[in-house]
Every structure is written in structure tokens, then in C-alpha cells.
Tab-separated table of C-alpha atoms in Angstrom:
chain	number	residue	atom	x	y	z
A	1	MET	CA	17.850	-25.625	-10.701
A	2	ASN	CA	21.560	-24.940	-10.901
A	3	LYS	CA	22.629	-21.553	-9.589
A	4	HIS	CA	24.257	-20.201	-12.730
A	5	GLU	CA	27.045	-22.753	-12.932
A	6	TYR	CA	28.411	-21.275	-16.185
A	7	ASP	CA	29.104	-17.923	-17.787
A	8	VAL	CA	27.690	-17.292	-21.267
A	9	VAL	CA	29.144	-16.138	-24.582
A	10	VAL	CA	26.734	-15.230	-27.402
A	11	GLU	CA	27.567	-15.830	-31.053
A	12	GLN	CA	25.341	-13.421	-32.982
A	13	ASP	CA	23.672	-13.726	-36.388
A	14	VAL	CA	24.867	-17.198	-37.258
A	15	MET	CA	23.203	-17.951	-40.588
A	16	VAL	CA	21.430	-21.317	-40.766
A	17	PRO	CA	20.852	-22.641	-44.315
A	18	THR	CA	17.491	-24.097	-45.330
A	19	ARG	CA	16.586	-26.481	-48.136
A	20	ASP	CA	15.530	-23.699	-50.532
A	21	GLY	CA	18.665	-21.596	-50.011
A	22	VAL	CA	17.199	-19.054	-47.585
A	23	ASN	CA	19.425	-18.346	-44.568
A	24	LEU	CA	17.899	-17.835	-41.132
A	25	ALA	CA	19.696	-15.697	-38.539
A	26	ALA	CA	20.296	-17.185	-35.093
A	27	ASP	CA	22.062	-16.180	-31.900
A	28	VAL	CA	23.858	-19.069	-30.212
A	29	TYR	CA	24.340	-18.909	-26.428
A	30	HIS	CA	27.368	-20.962	-25.355
A	31	PRO	CA	28.053	-21.913	-21.737
A	32	VAL	CA	31.672	-21.165	-20.812
A	33	ARG	CA	33.808	-21.585	-17.735
A	34	ASN	CA	36.576	-19.100	-16.897
A	35	GLY	CA	36.176	-17.641	-20.380
A	36	TRP	CA	36.783	-20.948	-22.164
A	37	PRO	CA	34.267	-23.061	-24.116
A	38	LEU	CA	33.358	-26.375	-22.526
A	39	LYS	CA	35.267	-29.307	-23.986
A	40	HIS	CA	32.321	-31.683	-24.216
A	41	LYS	CA	29.333	-31.464	-26.550
A	42	LEU	CA	26.096	-30.230	-25.018
A	43	PRO	CA	22.358	-30.672	-25.496
A	44	THR	CA	20.733	-27.716	-27.230
A	45	LEU	CA	17.524	-25.781	-26.614
A	46	LEU	CA	15.878	-23.996	-29.548
A	47	GLU	CA	13.424	-21.119	-29.714
A	48	ARG	CA	12.273	-19.823	-33.113
A	49	THR	CA	10.545	-16.433	-33.026
A	50	PRO	CA	8.944	-13.833	-35.314
A	51	TYR	CA	9.325	-11.212	-32.564
A	52	ASP	CA	13.080	-10.468	-32.745
A	53	LYS	CA	15.565	-12.921	-31.256
A	54	ARG	CA	17.183	-10.071	-29.274
A	55	GLN	CA	14.036	-9.049	-27.448
A	56	THR	CA	14.835	-8.711	-23.740
A	57	GLU	CA	12.593	-11.496	-22.448
A	58	GLY	CA	13.983	-13.997	-24.956
A	59	ARG	CA	17.586	-12.990	-24.253
A	60	ASN	CA	17.129	-13.345	-20.518
A	61	ARG	CA	15.567	-16.792	-20.814
A	62	ALA	CA	18.217	-18.038	-23.240
A	63	THR	CA	20.967	-16.757	-20.940
A	64	LEU	CA	19.436	-18.523	-17.944
A	65	PHE	CA	19.185	-21.821	-19.806
A	66	ALA	CA	22.780	-21.498	-21.040
A	67	ARG	CA	24.003	-20.815	-17.508
A	68	ASN	CA	22.419	-24.111	-16.557
A	69	GLY	CA	24.498	-26.047	-19.075
A	70	TYR	CA	22.615	-25.928	-22.384
A	71	THR	CA	23.690	-24.453	-25.662
A	72	VAL	CA	20.724	-22.277	-26.651
A	73	VAL	CA	19.782	-21.209	-30.175
A	74	VAL	CA	17.315	-18.334	-30.642
A	75	GLN	CA	16.393	-17.772	-34.274
A	76	ASP	CA	14.479	-15.145	-36.256
A	77	CYS	CA	11.794	-16.840	-38.339
A	78	ARG	CA	11.959	-16.532	-42.113
A	79	GLY	CA	11.479	-12.955	-43.290
A	80	CYS	CA	11.669	-11.567	-39.765
A	81	PHE	CA	14.297	-9.116	-38.515
A	82	GLU	CA	17.752	-10.445	-39.571
A	83	SER	CA	16.624	-13.585	-41.430
A	84	GLU	CA	16.336	-13.810	-45.192
A	85	GLY	CA	13.237	-14.678	-47.202
A	86	GLU	CA	9.625	-13.549	-46.986
A	87	PHE	CA	7.359	-14.101	-44.019
A	88	TYR	CA	4.133	-15.982	-44.684
A	89	PHE	CA	2.175	-16.822	-41.544
A	90	LEU	CA	3.055	-20.411	-40.399
A	91	ILE	CA	3.466	-21.921	-43.889
A	92	ASN	CA	7.267	-22.351	-43.856
A	93	GLU	CA	7.670	-23.199	-40.169
A	94	PRO	CA	7.509	-27.025	-40.490
A	95	TYR	CA	10.414	-27.128	-42.933
A	96	ASP	CA	12.487	-24.275	-41.499
A	97	GLY	CA	12.109	-25.842	-38.041
A	98	TYR	CA	13.217	-29.262	-39.296
A	99	ASP	CA	16.221	-27.806	-41.136
A	100	THR	CA	17.275	-25.784	-38.087
A	101	ILE	CA	17.042	-28.763	-35.718
A	102	GLU	CA	19.099	-30.925	-38.041
A	103	TRP	CA	21.633	-28.111	-38.582
A	104	ILE	CA	22.057	-27.857	-34.808
A	105	ALA	CA	22.730	-31.582	-34.548
A	106	SER	CA	25.517	-31.276	-37.118
A	107	GLN	CA	27.416	-28.577	-35.202
A	108	PRO	CA	30.618	-29.425	-33.300
A	109	TRP	CA	29.152	-28.076	-30.022
A	110	SER	CA	26.023	-30.244	-30.204
A	111	ASN	CA	25.559	-33.710	-28.725
A	112	GLY	CA	22.695	-34.296	-31.170
A	113	ARG	CA	19.871	-33.822	-28.652
A	114	VAL	CA	17.608	-30.836	-29.312
A	115	GLY	CA	14.746	-29.594	-27.138
A	116	THR	CA	12.354	-26.819	-28.127
A	117	TYR	CA	10.445	-24.187	-26.153
A	118	GLY	CA	8.383	-21.048	-26.654
A	119	THR	CA	4.964	-19.419	-26.291
A	120	SER	CA	2.195	-18.612	-28.785
A	121	TYR	CA	3.726	-18.398	-32.288
A	122	MET	CA	6.910	-19.859	-30.778
A	123	SER	CA	4.818	-22.751	-29.486
A	124	TRP	CA	3.129	-23.265	-32.836
A	125	VAL	CA	6.444	-23.504	-34.702
A	126	GLN	CA	7.519	-26.351	-32.403
A	127	SER	CA	4.468	-28.415	-33.287
A	128	ALA	CA	4.814	-27.509	-36.965
A	129	ALA	CA	8.418	-28.776	-37.027
A	130	ALA	CA	7.400	-31.915	-35.149
A	131	THR	CA	5.059	-32.857	-38.023
A	132	GLN	CA	8.214	-33.467	-40.061
A	133	ASN	CA	9.662	-35.808	-37.396
A	134	PRO	CA	13.208	-34.372	-37.203
A	135	PRO	CA	15.544	-37.235	-36.164
A	136	HIS	CA	17.297	-35.105	-33.536
A	137	LEU	CA	14.254	-33.559	-31.890
A	138	THR	CA	14.367	-34.952	-28.346
A	139	CYS	CA	11.660	-33.149	-26.345
A	140	MET	CA	9.312	-30.157	-26.487
A	141	PHE	CA	7.699	-27.569	-24.218
A	142	PRO	CA	4.935	-25.844	-26.248
A	143	ASN	CA	3.201	-23.120	-24.225
A	144	MET	CA	-0.181	-21.773	-25.381
A	145	GLY	CA	0.046	-22.699	-29.054
A	146	GLY	CA	-2.051	-23.964	-31.936
A	147	TRP	CA	-3.176	-27.378	-33.160
A	148	ASN	CA	-5.659	-26.692	-35.950
A	149	GLY	CA	-5.836	-23.141	-37.250
A	150	HIS	CA	-9.255	-23.553	-38.833
A	151	THR	CA	-11.131	-25.089	-35.904
A	152	SER	CA	-9.604	-23.528	-32.808
A	153	SER	CA	-7.323	-20.513	-33.193
A	154	ILE	CA	-7.006	-18.484	-36.424
A	155	ARG	CA	-10.596	-19.472	-37.006
A	156	HIS	CA	-12.974	-20.991	-34.460
A	157	GLY	CA	-15.176	-23.607	-36.037
A	158	GLY	CA	-14.409	-21.811	-39.284
A	159	ALA	CA	-15.280	-18.305	-38.053
A	160	MET	CA	-12.441	-15.816	-38.497
A	161	GLU	CA	-10.828	-14.410	-35.359
A	162	LEU	CA	-10.099	-10.829	-36.349
A	163	ARG	CA	-7.109	-10.504	-34.068
A	164	PHE	CA	-5.069	-12.372	-36.679
A	165	MET	CA	-5.881	-9.651	-39.184
A	166	ALA	CA	-4.814	-7.190	-36.488
A	167	TRP	CA	-1.635	-9.254	-36.086
A	168	ALA	CA	-0.795	-8.696	-39.765
A	169	PHE	CA	-1.047	-4.915	-39.329
A	170	TRP	CA	0.838	-4.952	-36.029
A	171	HIS	CA	3.625	-7.368	-36.975
A	172	SER	CA	4.321	-5.747	-40.344
A	173	ALA	CA	4.865	-2.490	-38.439
A	174	LEU	CA	7.059	-4.197	-35.832
A	175	ASN	CA	9.196	-6.210	-38.246
A	176	SER	CA	12.389	-4.324	-39.130
A	177	ASN	CA	13.495	-6.803	-41.825
A	178	ARG	CA	15.444	-4.781	-44.377
A	179	ASN	CA	13.960	-6.591	-47.378
A	180	LEU	CA	10.435	-5.969	-46.110
A	181	LYS	CA	11.008	-2.241	-45.728
A	182	LYS	CA	13.485	-1.260	-48.406
A	183	LYS	CA	12.237	2.328	-48.225
A	184	GLN	CA	12.158	4.137	-44.896
A	185	TRP	CA	8.737	5.711	-45.489
A	186	ILE	CA	7.136	2.236	-45.579
A	187	ASP	CA	8.065	1.683	-41.943
A	188	LYS	CA	6.592	5.058	-40.945
A	189	ALA	CA	3.397	4.449	-42.889
A	190	LEU	CA	2.835	1.073	-41.221
A	191	ASN	CA	3.622	2.360	-37.737
A	192	ASP	CA	1.301	5.344	-38.143
A	193	THR	CA	-1.635	3.026	-38.908
A	194	ASP	CA	-4.340	2.392	-36.285
A	195	PHE	CA	-6.011	-0.959	-37.007
A	196	ARG	CA	-9.117	0.134	-35.123
A	197	ASP	CA	-9.841	2.543	-37.969
A	198	TRP	CA	-9.799	-0.313	-40.450
A	199	LEU	CA	-12.183	-2.374	-38.323
A	200	THR	CA	-14.825	0.273	-39.029
A	201	ARG	CA	-14.305	-0.225	-42.771
A	202	LEU	CA	-14.764	-3.988	-42.999
A	203	PRO	CA	-14.771	-5.759	-45.316
A	204	ILE	CA	-11.386	-4.457	-46.432
A	205	ARG	CA	-10.121	-5.118	-49.954
A	206	ILE	CA	-6.767	-6.067	-51.441
A	207	GLY	CA	-4.772	-2.994	-52.393
A	208	HIS	CA	-6.841	-0.650	-50.235
A	209	THR	CA	-5.006	-0.859	-46.883
A	210	PRO	CA	-1.428	-0.138	-45.722
A	211	LEU	CA	-0.747	-3.881	-46.079
A	212	ALA	CA	-0.424	-3.211	-49.820
A	213	LEU	CA	3.007	-1.769	-48.933
A	214	VAL	CA	4.119	-5.238	-47.769
A	215	PRO	CA	2.576	-7.624	-50.349
A	216	ASN	CA	3.565	-10.888	-48.635
A	217	TYR	CA	1.695	-9.799	-45.478
A	218	GLU	CA	-1.285	-8.696	-47.545
A	219	GLN	CA	-1.355	-12.055	-49.303
A	220	TRP	CA	-1.438	-14.248	-46.196
A	221	CYS	CA	-3.796	-11.897	-44.369
A	222	PHE	CA	-6.372	-12.101	-47.150
A	223	ASP	CA	-5.784	-15.833	-47.567
A	224	ILE	CA	-6.756	-16.602	-43.977
A	225	PHE	CA	-9.536	-13.970	-44.108
A	226	THR	CA	-11.247	-15.175	-47.292
A	227	ARG	CA	-10.654	-18.951	-47.258
A	228	ALA	CA	-13.563	-20.073	-45.110
A	229	ASP	CA	-13.729	-23.744	-46.169
A	230	TYR	CA	-11.601	-26.413	-44.507
A	231	ASP	CA	-9.639	-27.357	-47.615
A	232	ASP	CA	-6.060	-28.315	-48.505
A	233	PHE	CA	-4.863	-24.803	-47.669
A	234	TRP	CA	-5.899	-25.243	-44.024
A	235	LYS	CA	-4.657	-28.845	-43.896
A	236	GLN	CA	-1.013	-27.855	-44.464
A	237	PRO	CA	1.280	-28.930	-41.585
A	238	GLY	CA	1.902	-25.337	-40.509
A	239	PHE	CA	-1.806	-24.802	-39.881
A	240	ALA	CA	-3.205	-28.231	-38.993
A	241	ILE	CA	-0.830	-30.281	-36.881
A	242	GLU	CA	-3.586	-32.803	-36.171
A	243	GLU	CA	-3.833	-33.720	-39.871
A	244	HIS	CA	-0.223	-34.949	-39.663
A	245	ILE	CA	-0.353	-36.777	-36.350
A	246	GLU	CA	0.940	-40.077	-37.786
A	247	GLN	CA	4.324	-38.627	-38.779
A	248	HIS	CA	4.454	-36.235	-35.798
A	249	ALA	CA	7.587	-36.843	-33.706
A	250	ASP	CA	7.099	-39.264	-30.815
A	251	VAL	CA	9.019	-37.324	-28.165
A	252	PRO	CA	8.313	-36.306	-24.553
A	253	THR	CA	6.123	-33.205	-24.701
A	254	TYR	CA	5.028	-30.856	-21.911
A	255	LEU	CA	2.047	-28.765	-23.010
A	256	CYS	CA	0.953	-25.701	-21.062
A	257	GLY	CA	-2.170	-23.593	-21.428
A	258	GLY	CA	-4.462	-21.140	-19.679
A	259	TRP	CA	-8.179	-21.358	-19.021
A	260	TYR	CA	-8.500	-17.703	-20.094
A	261	ASP	CA	-6.295	-18.057	-23.180
A	262	SER	CA	-7.536	-18.158	-26.789
A	263	TYR	CA	-5.542	-21.387	-27.273
A	264	THR	CA	-7.304	-23.307	-24.477
A	265	ARG	CA	-9.110	-25.675	-26.830
A	266	SER	CA	-6.069	-26.286	-29.030
A	267	THR	CA	-3.848	-27.015	-26.004
A	268	LEU	CA	-6.221	-29.720	-24.796
A	269	GLU	CA	-6.708	-31.083	-28.322
A	270	SER	CA	-2.916	-31.322	-28.604
A	271	PHE	CA	-2.758	-33.297	-25.382
A	272	THR	CA	-5.549	-35.748	-26.200
A	273	SER	CA	-4.266	-36.341	-29.738
A	274	LEU	CA	-0.624	-36.871	-28.786
A	275	ASN	CA	-1.484	-38.886	-25.694
A	276	GLY	CA	-3.591	-41.222	-27.815
A	277	ALA	CA	-1.181	-41.561	-30.734
A	278	LYS	CA	2.293	-41.550	-29.171
A	279	LYS	CA	4.199	-43.725	-26.693
A	280	SER	CA	6.325	-40.957	-25.202
A	281	HIS	CA	5.423	-39.155	-21.991
A	282	ILE	CA	2.894	-36.415	-22.814
A	283	LYS	CA	1.980	-33.973	-20.022
A	284	VAL	CA	-0.386	-31.012	-19.866
A	285	LEU	CA	-0.545	-28.199	-17.316
A	286	MET	CA	-3.610	-25.932	-17.306
A	287	GLY	CA	-4.055	-22.966	-14.988
A	288	PRO	CA	-6.247	-19.883	-14.557
A	289	TRP	CA	-4.036	-17.764	-16.793
A	290	THR	CA	-4.383	-15.399	-19.710
A	291	HIS	CA	-2.085	-15.519	-22.739
A	292	GLY	CA	1.662	-15.025	-22.327
A	293	THR	CA	5.007	-16.470	-21.318
A	294	ASP	CA	5.018	-15.125	-17.774
A	295	THR	CA	1.300	-15.340	-16.944
A	296	PRO	CA	1.685	-18.802	-15.297
A	297	GLU	CA	3.601	-16.967	-12.568
A	298	LEU	CA	0.662	-14.618	-11.868
A	299	SER	CA	-2.013	-15.304	-9.250
A	300	TYR	CA	-4.587	-13.077	-10.956
A	301	SER	CA	-6.500	-13.005	-14.229
A	302	GLY	CA	-8.160	-9.734	-15.133
A	303	ASP	CA	-9.593	-8.159	-11.985
A	304	ILE	CA	-9.684	-11.350	-9.920
A	305	ASP	CA	-6.859	-12.549	-7.676
A	306	LEU	CA	-7.103	-16.309	-7.384
A	307	GLY	CA	-4.545	-16.764	-4.609
A	308	SER	CA	-0.999	-18.063	-4.475
A	309	ASP	CA	-2.025	-21.598	-5.457
A	310	ALA	CA	-2.930	-20.278	-8.918
A	311	ALA	CA	0.650	-19.245	-9.730
A	312	LEU	CA	3.859	-21.128	-10.467
A	313	GLU	CA	6.889	-20.042	-8.487
A	314	SER	CA	9.074	-20.115	-11.604
A	315	PHE	CA	8.046	-21.054	-15.139
A	316	ASP	CA	11.725	-21.185	-16.156
A	317	ALA	CA	12.461	-23.669	-13.369
A	318	LEU	CA	9.625	-25.870	-14.651
A	319	HIS	CA	11.222	-25.833	-18.101
A	320	LEU	CA	14.621	-26.781	-16.696
A	321	ARG	CA	13.165	-29.667	-14.684
A	322	TRP	CA	11.482	-30.968	-17.814
A	323	PHE	CA	14.533	-30.631	-20.027
């Protein structure tokens, strides 16, 4: 790994147009030398996130990658934080991801080669975009993400995993998007809610929880909660990557997962499916880790320390070697 060969300048809230006219906000991290932009076009790394593109962990990682010679784009997903539109869990990610990748390739600082990275939802959006086979997608590093939302993540064999209902309550409170919370009291009401109270009242009903204050969240929450059958809703490319394996991009892909992660099954299903259907180099790394971006660097899971062999020295360095 290079030892910070470049300085970094960040271009904030660059608006990326999508096919339906919604603009998505992105921060672009440019490597510079002696205060001047580099004269040659660079490969680009992309992370798309619903968790705020300026969150410290994401900023630090983007800065590190830029210092190693990549232009890095970190983007708020649709309806999240500074991006326009309404957030609906996973549905728009295939198309917004495609449009963002192709927008990057058209920029004067891009050499047309785009790699993607990210964990959890940020892993899922990579695979969702890949179902659309963007011409300029060059490689991927999905960490602990989904493959089929009905069989092995949002639902498990069709049974609802309630943490995704909890996610709707939690993320609607977290999300500071101005269109989502046009009135200040909505933000307070959502942040004063304890989801554990609502667990004692199951089954909840439309219009009878704080999610009624944010109707787009209420809609997708009840959609995934009440649609038990594996139908066309669940077969959309945002939910079921495996249903779209034929048109999935054939690019080098490094999958990572944890044995104590809720995405264990989907990580291995991703590997076996891609390895069987694609010609590119497909790798998988599994370790004794729980869910998270930095957990592969930990030697313990829960109360058990598994020794130094259980931990990576640097997950970022592994990304840079792959890219």
C-alpha cells in the first residue's frame, strides 16, 4: 500500500442526475499533488450509502483511497440526507447505481474504470447495480451483503426478520433529509420512539405507528412485512440479485462475509452463483466475524477471542490490493 502519495481535495454535494430526473448528492475526493489536480485521468472507486456520505468512517476510508491514487465518489442514496427523491428500501438501487457509474465514466477526471465497495446496505447496492451490467463497472468488493432478500436476509426461507422493521424505525429517525422531515417536530417524534415498545404490540397496523409520519418508510416497511409469498415483488433486481444472474456484470468480484453475520448464507450463495455463471475472477473470504466494516480486523466475536489468526491486519489494505 502506498504511504499517502497524494493530498486530497473534496468536492462536496455534486449532484448526479438519474434517468427519472432525481439528483443524487455525492462528495468527490480528488487526489492532488502540491495543491494541483493530477493531469491524467484516474480510476474511480464508488460507495453509495443510506447512512450519510459524511459519516466519519466513510470519510476516512474515502480519503485513504484517494491518497493512494483513486478518485473516490461517496454518494447519499435516493431520499437520504442531501439527495433528492424518496427512499424505498433497495427498489431504486439497481438503476441509481447504474446511472451513477455511467455518470462517473463521463467525467473529465475519470479514465472510465469504476470499482465499487461497501458493507451491508452498501454491499447490497453494488450487487443491485451489477444486475444492470453497467459498461464501466470494472470490479467490486461487496462486504456482508444480500443476494436474495426473501430466502436469506430480509426474510429467511420466507420468514420475516424483524430487524428490518426495526431498521425502518431507526433509519427514518436517523435520516435528516429535508423533504422527509419538512416539519421539525417529525424528527423529534421519530427520535423519541423506542422500537422495543412496538415489538410488544405486534402485529402493528398501517397508520398506527410513528412511521405514519414518513409515509414512504411506512409503505416499504409494511410491504416487506406483509408480502410473504415469493412473487414478482421479491424478484425485483434490488431484492433478488440471483434472479438476474444472466445479465449480472461479469467483473472481478471479491466477496467478504462473517460466520457470525446474518448475511453468511447470502455471501456464500453470491460466490457459488457468480463463480458458476461468470468467467471473471470471483473470490470469497469468510472469517469468524460479526457484522460490520471493521470486524474483519477483530480477533474476537462476542465473548470469545479466537487469536490473532482470526483477524486481518488491515481491511483497507486488502481493498487496495484488490483494486
